[in-house]
CSV table of C-alpha atoms in Angstrom, one decimal:
chain,number,residue,atom,x,y,z
A,407,MET,CA,51.5,99.9,204.9
A,408,THR,CA,49.5,103.0,203.7
A,409,GLU,CA,49.9,105.9,206.0
A,410,VAL,CA,46.8,106.7,208.0
A,411,VAL,CA,46.4,110.4,208.7
A,412,ARG,CA,45.3,111.4,212.2
A,413,PRO,CA,41.6,112.3,212.0
A,414,ALA,CA,40.7,116.0,212.4
A,415,ILE,CA,37.3,115.4,214.0
A,416,LYS,CA,36.7,113.5,217.3
A,417,PRO,CA,33.5,112.1,218.7
A,418,ALA,CA,31.8,114.8,220.7
A,419,ARG,CA,31.3,112.3,223.5
A,420,PRO,CA,34.0,109.7,223.4
A,421,HIS,CA,32.3,107.5,226.0
A,422,PHE,CA,32.1,103.9,224.6
A,423,SER,CA,32.4,102.0,227.9
A,424,SER,CA,30.1,99.0,228.3
A,425,GLY,CA,29.3,99.9,231.9
A,426,PRO,CA,29.0,102.4,233.4
A,427,CYS,CA,27.8,103.6,230.0
A,428,ALA,CA,27.5,107.0,228.4
A,429,LYS,CA,25.1,109.5,230.0
A,430,PRO,CA,22.1,110.5,228.0
A,431,PRO,CA,22.7,113.3,225.5
A,432,GLY,CA,22.4,116.7,227.2
A,433,TRP,CA,22.9,115.2,230.7
A,434,ASP,CA,24.2,117.6,233.4
A,435,PRO,CA,24.3,117.1,237.1
A,436,GLU,CA,22.6,120.4,237.6
A,437,LYS,CA,19.6,119.1,235.8
A,438,LEU,CA,18.9,116.4,238.4
A,439,ALA,CA,16.1,116.9,241.0
A,440,LEU,CA,17.9,117.1,244.3
A,441,GLY,CA,15.0,117.6,246.8
A,442,SER,CA,15.2,114.0,248.0
A,443,LEU,CA,18.9,114.2,248.9
A,444,GLY,CA,19.5,114.4,252.6
A,445,ARG,CA,16.1,113.0,253.2
A,446,SER,CA,15.2,109.5,254.4
A,447,HIS,CA,14.4,107.1,251.6
A,448,ARG,CA,11.4,106.1,253.8
A,449,SER,CA,10.1,109.7,254.0
A,450,LYS,CA,7.0,110.6,252.0
A,451,LEU,CA,9.2,112.4,249.4
A,452,GLY,CA,11.9,109.7,249.3
A,453,LYS,CA,9.5,106.8,248.8
A,454,ALA,CA,7.5,108.8,246.2
A,455,ARG,CA,10.7,109.3,244.1
A,456,ILE,CA,11.5,105.6,244.3
A,457,VAL,CA,8.0,104.6,243.3
A,458,HIS,CA,8.2,107.2,240.4
A,459,ALA,CA,11.3,105.4,239.2
A,460,ILE,CA,9.5,102.0,239.3
A,461,ASP,CA,6.5,103.4,237.6
A,462,LEU,CA,8.5,104.9,234.8
A,463,THR,CA,10.4,101.6,234.4
A,464,ARG,CA,7.1,99.8,233.9
A,465,GLU,CA,5.8,102.4,231.5
A,466,ILE,CA,8.8,102.5,229.2
A,467,LEU,CA,9.6,98.8,229.2
A,468,GLY,CA,5.9,97.8,228.8
A,469,ILE,CA,6.1,95.5,231.8
A,470,PRO,CA,2.6,94.1,232.6
A,471,ALA,CA,0.8,94.8,235.8
A,472,THR,CA,1.2,91.1,236.7
A,473,HIS,CA,4.9,91.6,237.2
A,474,ARG,CA,6.5,93.1,240.3
A,475,ILE,CA,9.4,95.5,240.0
A,476,GLY,CA,11.9,96.1,242.8
A,477,ILE,CA,15.0,98.1,243.4
A,478,VAL,CA,17.6,95.9,245.1
A,479,PRO,CA,21.2,96.2,246.3
A,480,GLY,CA,24.3,95.1,244.4
A,481,SER,CA,23.6,96.2,240.8
A,482,ASP,CA,22.6,93.5,238.3
A,483,THR,CA,24.8,91.0,240.2
A,484,GLY,CA,22.8,91.5,243.4
A,485,ALA,CA,19.5,91.1,241.5
A,486,VAL,CA,20.6,87.8,239.8
A,487,GLU,CA,22.0,86.4,243.1
A,488,MET,CA,18.7,87.2,244.9
A,489,ALA,CA,16.8,85.2,242.2
A,490,LEU,CA,19.3,82.3,242.2
A,491,TRP,CA,19.5,81.9,246.0
A,492,SER,CA,15.8,82.4,246.6
A,493,LEU,CA,14.2,80.5,243.7
A,494,LEU,CA,16.4,77.6,242.6
A,495,GLY,CA,16.6,74.2,244.2
A,496,ALA,CA,12.9,73.3,243.9
A,497,ARG,CA,13.7,71.4,240.6
A,498,LYS,CA,16.7,70.7,238.4
A,499,ALA,CA,18.3,73.7,236.7
A,500,THR,CA,19.7,74.3,233.3
A,501,MET,CA,22.5,76.8,233.3
A,502,VAL,CA,23.2,78.4,229.9
A,503,ALA,CA,26.6,80.2,229.3
A,504,TRP,CA,28.3,81.6,226.3
A,505,GLU,CA,30.3,84.4,228.0
A,506,SER,CA,31.8,85.3,231.3
A,507,PHE,CA,28.8,86.5,233.3
A,508,GLY,CA,26.8,83.3,232.3
A,509,GLU,CA,29.9,81.4,233.5
A,510,GLY,CA,29.7,83.2,236.8
A,511,TRP,CA,26.1,82.1,237.3
A,512,VAL,CA,27.1,78.5,236.5
A,513,THR,CA,29.8,78.7,239.3
A,514,ASP,CA,27.3,80.1,241.8
A,515,VAL,CA,24.7,77.4,241.2
A,516,VAL,CA,26.9,74.4,240.7
A,517,LYS,CA,29.7,75.0,243.1
A,518,GLN,CA,28.2,77.3,245.7
A,519,LEU,CA,24.6,76.2,245.9
A,520,LYS,CA,25.4,72.7,244.7
A,521,ILE,CA,22.1,72.4,242.8
A,522,GLU,CA,21.6,69.6,240.3
A,523,ALA,CA,22.0,71.3,237.0
A,524,ASP,CA,22.7,70.7,233.3
A,525,VAL,CA,25.3,73.1,232.0
A,526,VAL,CA,24.9,74.1,228.4
A,527,LYS,CA,27.8,76.2,226.9
A,528,ALA,CA,28.9,77.8,223.7
A,529,PRO,CA,32.2,79.4,222.9
A,530,TYR,CA,32.6,83.2,222.7
A,531,GLY,CA,30.9,84.5,219.6
A,532,GLU,CA,28.3,81.7,219.4
A,533,LEU,CA,24.9,80.9,220.8
A,534,PRO,CA,23.9,77.4,222.0
A,535,ASP,CA,20.8,75.6,220.7
A,536,LEU,CA,18.2,77.2,222.9
A,537,ALA,CA,15.3,75.2,221.4
A,538,ALA,CA,16.9,72.0,222.7
A,539,LEU,CA,16.9,73.2,226.4
A,540,ASP,CA,14.9,71.1,228.8
A,541,GLN,CA,12.0,73.4,229.9
A,542,SER,CA,10.9,71.1,232.7
A,543,THR,CA,14.0,72.6,234.5
A,544,ASP,CA,14.6,76.1,235.7
A,545,ILE,CA,16.6,77.9,232.9
A,546,VAL,CA,19.1,80.6,233.8
A,547,PHE,CA,20.6,82.6,230.9
A,548,THR,CA,21.9,86.0,229.9
A,549,TRP,CA,19.7,87.7,227.3
A,550,ASN,CA,22.6,89.7,226.0
A,551,GLY,CA,26.2,88.6,226.5
A,552,THR,CA,27.9,91.8,227.4
A,553,THR,CA,31.4,90.3,227.1
A,554,SER,CA,30.7,88.4,223.9
A,555,GLY,CA,28.4,90.6,221.9
A,556,VAL,CA,25.9,87.6,221.4
A,557,ARG,CA,22.3,88.0,222.3
A,558,VAL,CA,19.1,85.9,222.3
A,559,PRO,CA,17.3,87.1,219.2
A,560,ASN,CA,13.8,86.5,220.5
A,561,GLY,CA,11.8,84.4,223.0
A,562,ASP,CA,10.1,82.1,220.5
A,563,TRP,CA,12.0,79.1,221.9
A,564,ILE,CA,10.4,79.6,225.4
A,565,LYS,CA,7.3,77.4,225.7
A,566,ASP,CA,4.1,78.8,227.2
A,567,ASP,CA,3.5,75.6,229.1
A,568,ARG,CA,7.0,75.3,230.5
A,569,GLU,CA,7.3,73.6,233.8
A,570,GLY,CA,10.4,75.4,235.1
A,571,LEU,CA,11.1,79.1,235.5
A,572,THR,CA,13.0,81.3,233.0
A,573,ILE,CA,15.5,83.6,234.7
A,574,ALA,CA,17.1,86.1,232.4
A,575,ASP,CA,20.1,88.3,233.2
A,576,ALA,CA,19.1,91.2,230.9
A,577,THR,CA,21.4,93.9,232.1
A,578,SER,CA,22.7,95.1,228.7
A,579,ALA,CA,19.4,94.2,226.9
A,580,CYS,CA,16.6,96.0,228.7
A,581,PHE,CA,15.8,99.4,227.1
A,582,ALA,CA,17.6,98.3,223.8
A,583,MET,CA,15.8,95.1,222.9
A,584,ASP,CA,12.2,93.8,223.0
A,585,MET,CA,11.6,91.5,226.0
A,586,PRO,CA,8.8,88.9,225.9
A,587,TRP,CA,7.5,89.5,229.4
A,588,ASP,CA,4.9,86.7,229.2
A,589,LYS,CA,7.8,84.2,228.6
A,590,LEU,CA,10.1,85.5,231.3
A,591,ASP,CA,9.6,84.7,235.0
A,592,VAL,CA,12.5,86.7,236.3
A,593,VAL,CA,14.4,89.6,234.6
A,594,THR,CA,17.2,91.6,236.1
A,595,PHE,CA,19.2,94.6,234.9
A,596,SER,CA,21.2,97.5,236.3
A,597,TRP,CA,20.9,101.3,235.7
A,598,GLN,CA,24.5,101.6,234.6
A,599,LYS,CA,23.9,99.9,231.2
A,600,VAL,CA,21.6,101.0,228.4
A,601,LEU,CA,20.3,104.2,230.2
A,602,GLY,CA,23.7,105.2,231.5
A,603,GLY,CA,22.7,105.4,235.2
A,604,GLU,CA,25.0,105.2,238.1
A,605,GLY,CA,26.0,101.8,239.5
A,606,ALA,CA,25.3,99.9,242.7
A,607,HIS,CA,21.6,99.4,242.3
A,608,GLY,CA,19.8,96.6,240.5
A,609,ILE,CA,16.3,96.0,239.2
A,610,LEU,CA,14.5,92.7,239.9
A,611,ILE,CA,11.4,91.9,238.0
A,612,LEU,CA,9.2,88.9,239.1
A,613,GLY,CA,6.4,87.4,237.1
A,614,PRO,CA,3.5,85.5,238.7
A,615,ARG,CA,5.2,82.1,238.4
A,616,ALA,CA,8.2,83.4,240.2
A,617,VAL,CA,6.1,84.8,243.0
A,618,GLU,CA,4.2,81.5,243.3
A,619,ARG,CA,7.6,79.7,243.6
A,620,LEU,CA,8.7,82.1,246.3
A,621,GLU,CA,5.5,81.5,248.3
A,622,SER,CA,5.5,77.7,248.0
A,623,TYR,CA,9.2,76.8,248.3
A,624,SER,CA,11.8,77.5,251.0
A,625,PRO,CA,15.5,76.8,250.0
A,626,ALA,CA,17.5,74.4,252.1
A,627,TRP,CA,20.2,77.0,252.8
A,628,PRO,CA,20.0,80.1,254.9
A,629,LEU,CA,19.4,83.4,253.1
A,630,PRO,CA,21.2,86.7,254.0
A,631,LYS,CA,18.9,89.5,254.9
A,632,ILE,CA,19.4,91.3,251.5
A,633,PHE,CA,18.2,88.2,249.7
A,634,ARG,CA,15.0,87.6,251.7
A,635,MET,CA,11.8,88.3,249.7
A,636,THR,CA,9.2,86.5,251.8
A,637,LYS,CA,8.0,86.5,255.4
A,638,GLY,CA,5.7,83.9,256.8
A,639,GLY,CA,5.5,82.2,253.4
A,640,LYS,CA,4.2,85.4,251.7
A,641,LEU,CA,6.0,87.8,249.4
A,642,ILE,CA,7.1,91.0,251.1
A,643,GLU,CA,5.2,93.3,248.8
A,644,GLY,CA,6.8,96.4,250.1
A,645,ILE,CA,10.0,95.6,248.3
A,646,PHE,CA,8.1,96.1,245.1
A,647,LYS,CA,6.3,99.3,246.3
A,648,GLY,CA,9.3,101.5,247.0
A,649,GLU,CA,10.3,100.0,250.4
A,650,THR,CA,13.8,99.0,249.5
A,651,ILE,CA,15.6,96.3,251.5
A,652,ASN,CA,18.4,98.7,252.4
A,653,THR,CA,19.2,102.4,252.0
A,654,PRO,CA,19.5,103.3,248.3
A,655,SER,CA,21.5,106.3,247.0
A,656,MET,CA,18.8,108.9,246.4
A,657,LEU,CA,21.3,110.7,244.1
A,658,ALA,CA,21.5,107.5,242.0
A,659,VAL,CA,17.7,107.2,242.0
A,660,GLU,CA,17.3,110.8,240.8
A,661,ASP,CA,20.0,110.1,238.1
A,662,TYR,CA,18.0,107.0,236.9
A,663,ILE,CA,14.8,109.1,236.9
A,664,TYR,CA,16.5,111.7,234.7
A,665,SER,CA,17.4,108.9,232.2
A,666,LEU,CA,13.9,107.5,232.3
A,667,GLU,CA,12.3,110.8,231.6
A,668,TRP,CA,14.8,111.4,228.8
A,669,ALA,CA,13.8,108.1,227.3
A,670,LYS,CA,10.1,108.9,227.6
A,671,GLN,CA,10.7,112.3,226.0
A,672,ILE,CA,12.4,110.9,222.9
A,673,GLY,CA,9.6,108.3,222.3
A,674,GLY,CA,10.1,105.5,224.8
A,675,LEU,CA,11.3,102.0,224.1
A,676,LYS,CA,10.8,102.1,220.3
A,677,ALA,CA,13.0,105.2,220.1
A,678,LEU,CA,15.7,103.6,222.4
A,679,ILE,CA,15.8,100.5,220.3
A,680,ALA,CA,16.1,102.5,217.1
A,681,ARG,CA,19.0,104.5,218.5
A,682,ALA,CA,20.9,101.4,219.5
A,683,ASP,CA,20.2,99.7,216.2
A,684,ALA,CA,21.4,102.8,214.3
A,685,ASN,CA,24.6,102.9,216.4
A,686,ALA,CA,25.3,99.2,215.8
A,687,ALA,CA,24.6,99.6,212.1
A,688,ALA,CA,27.1,102.5,211.9
A,689,LEU,CA,29.8,100.4,213.6
A,690,ASP,CA,29.0,97.4,211.4
A,691,ALA,CA,29.5,99.5,208.3
A,692,TRP,CA,33.0,100.4,209.5
A,693,VAL,CA,33.7,96.7,210.3
A,694,GLN,CA,32.6,95.6,206.8
A,695,ALA,CA,35.0,98.1,205.2
A,696,THR,CA,37.9,97.4,207.5
A,697,PRO,CA,40.2,94.4,206.7
A,698,TRP,CA,41.9,94.2,210.1
A,699,ILE,CA,38.8,93.7,212.3
A,700,ASP,CA,35.9,91.3,212.5
A,701,HIS,CA,32.8,90.8,214.6
A,702,LEU,CA,33.3,88.3,217.5
A,703,ALA,CA,29.6,87.3,217.1
A,704,THR,CA,29.5,85.0,214.1
A,705,ASP,CA,25.8,85.2,213.3
A,706,PRO,CA,24.3,88.6,212.5
A,707,VAL,CA,20.9,87.4,213.8
A,708,SER,CA,22.2,87.0,217.3
A,709,ARG,CA,24.7,89.9,217.2
A,710,SER,CA,24.2,92.5,220.0
A,711,ASN,CA,23.1,96.0,219.3
A,712,THR,CA,24.6,97.3,222.5
A,713,SER,CA,27.9,95.6,223.6
A,714,VAL,CA,29.4,95.1,220.1
A,715,CYS,CA,32.5,92.9,220.5
A,716,LEU,CA,35.2,92.8,217.8
A,717,LYS,CA,38.2,90.5,217.2
A,718,PHE,CA,41.2,90.9,215.0
A,719,ALA,CA,41.0,89.4,211.6
A,720,PRO,CA,43.4,86.4,211.5
A,721,ASP,CA,45.5,87.7,208.6
A,722,ALA,CA,46.0,91.0,210.6
A,723,VAL,CA,47.7,89.3,213.6
A,724,THR,CA,49.6,86.5,211.9
A,725,GLY,CA,52.4,85.5,214.2
A,726,LEU,CA,51.0,87.2,217.3
A,727,ASP,CA,50.0,84.9,220.2
A,728,GLU,CA,47.2,85.8,222.6
A,729,GLU,CA,49.4,87.6,225.0
A,730,ALA,CA,50.8,89.8,222.2
A,731,GLN,CA,47.3,90.5,220.9
A,732,LEU,CA,46.2,91.5,224.4
A,733,ALA,CA,49.1,93.9,224.5
A,734,LEU,CA,48.0,95.3,221.1
A,735,VAL,CA,44.5,95.9,222.5
A,736,LYS,CA,46.0,97.8,225.4
A,737,LYS,CA,48.1,100.0,223.1
A,738,ILE,CA,45.1,100.8,220.8
A,739,ALA,CA,42.8,101.6,223.8
A,740,GLY,CA,45.6,103.7,225.4
A,741,ALA,CA,46.3,105.7,222.2
A,742,LEU,CA,42.7,106.5,221.8
A,743,GLU,CA,42.3,107.6,225.4
A,744,VAL,CA,45.4,109.9,225.2
A,745,GLU,CA,43.8,111.5,222.2
A,746,GLU,CA,40.5,111.7,224.0
A,747,ALA,CA,38.9,110.1,220.9
A,748,ALA,CA,37.5,107.1,222.7
A,749,TYR,CA,37.4,105.8,226.2
A,750,ASP,CA,37.3,102.2,227.5
A,751,VAL,CA,37.2,100.3,224.2
A,752,ALA,CA,39.3,97.3,225.2
A,753,GLY,CA,37.5,93.9,225.2
A,754,TYR,CA,36.6,92.2,228.4
A,755,ARG,CA,39.5,90.6,230.2
A,756,ASP,CA,38.1,87.0,229.9
A,757,ALA,CA,37.1,87.4,226.2
A,758,PRO,CA,39.2,86.7,223.2
A,759,PRO,CA,41.6,89.7,222.4
A,760,GLY,CA,39.8,92.5,220.7
A,761,LEU,CA,37.8,95.7,221.1
A,762,ARG,CA,34.3,96.3,222.6
A,763,ILE,CA,32.3,99.3,221.5
A,764,TRP,CA,29.2,100.2,223.4
A,765,CYS,CA,26.4,101.2,221.0
A,766,GLY,CA,23.5,101.5,223.4
A,767,ALA,CA,20.8,104.2,223.2
A,768,THR,CA,22.7,107.0,225.1
A,769,VAL,CA,25.4,107.0,222.4
A,770,ASP,CA,24.9,109.3,219.4
A,771,THR,CA,25.3,107.7,215.9
A,772,ALA,CA,27.4,110.6,214.7
A,773,ASP,CA,30.0,109.7,217.4
A,774,VAL,CA,30.1,106.1,216.3
A,775,GLU,CA,30.7,107.3,212.7
A,776,LYS,CA,33.5,109.5,213.8
A,777,LEU,CA,35.1,106.7,215.8
A,778,GLY,CA,35.9,104.5,212.8
A,779,PRO,CA,38.7,106.7,211.4
A,780,TRP,CA,40.2,106.9,214.9
A,781,LEU,CA,40.2,103.2,215.3
A,782,ASP,CA,42.0,102.9,211.9
A,783,TRP,CA,44.5,105.5,213.0
A,784,ALA,CA,45.2,103.8,216.3
A,785,TRP,CA,45.7,100.5,214.5
A,786,ALA,CA,48.2,102.1,212.2
A,787,GLN,CA,50.0,103.7,215.1
A,788,THR,CA,50.4,100.5,217.0
A,789,ARG,CA,51.0,98.1,214.1
A,790,GLY,CA,52.8,100.4,211.7
């Protein structure tokens, strides 16, 4: 094996975790507005800051005025669960899964809520036939599979005259991919992904058809307080006007506002997508030139530009079973962390053995380019 020299230059910011993700360039806690801290979230100031975060979200993502935006508890998971528990059951569902989070929603709907559902699956690295989905049913899917690196390339498969609702978990897609808001009835995400915000809070976006469902249908099961979005058969509009269901962290709100204002300053959604695309292209250039690694996502059209998942090339791990490959991943990630060259690059625990490199908008392309030689060095160190 050819000796690989330890690289002389490290990424300036070695943060490649897929959540919580890297902070925006130039971020510093001293730059956060702190006037709302220690104040009630229901005070005039506290509510104004929450509304400001909602308004900036709408502006940057281009969310139409017809859609409600609410800040909810429990990160993206909480937002998805609110949608599933409150909206499903009125008609048959179609659960689409090609990675671990989609599998989690299948479990909740089929085993916990016990709703009649078709389950459509694809293995890690692939996307099921979306055009074949029954759109008379409510369809639940992840827009971008954070643990597989496979994304929905567009919304062309969603019919304008669909009978069911479309519910999209878009936590690692929003702010890095175009979302067809007219085709999506429910969208969820968390601050900790593409904009690098702090965790624990989710965003729930409801289109008019979802609101109509909420006001015309009551689930057969009891709803916990944090899931309730209606009262007396009408939407609780306050949830989507800054009156959060429970007490949010105002520090996390201010951190999210900082990221939103940074996004607006650099050019909004178009600039964010361009940054993620450039990062993914830089990593892909390294993959194409590197014999020991491959993309987990088989089709470039549906390959993520945020959570890029990689697998070992078959010839590079001949004779190594899955357990040995997982141990190899751990050694590579550990060696990079000790060198402070890259943090948190191991693949997700339920995914095939490999690496996962976050390429979202808060990462600098120059750091992705500097990462490649370090990955080669770590491979040589562990396999040499």
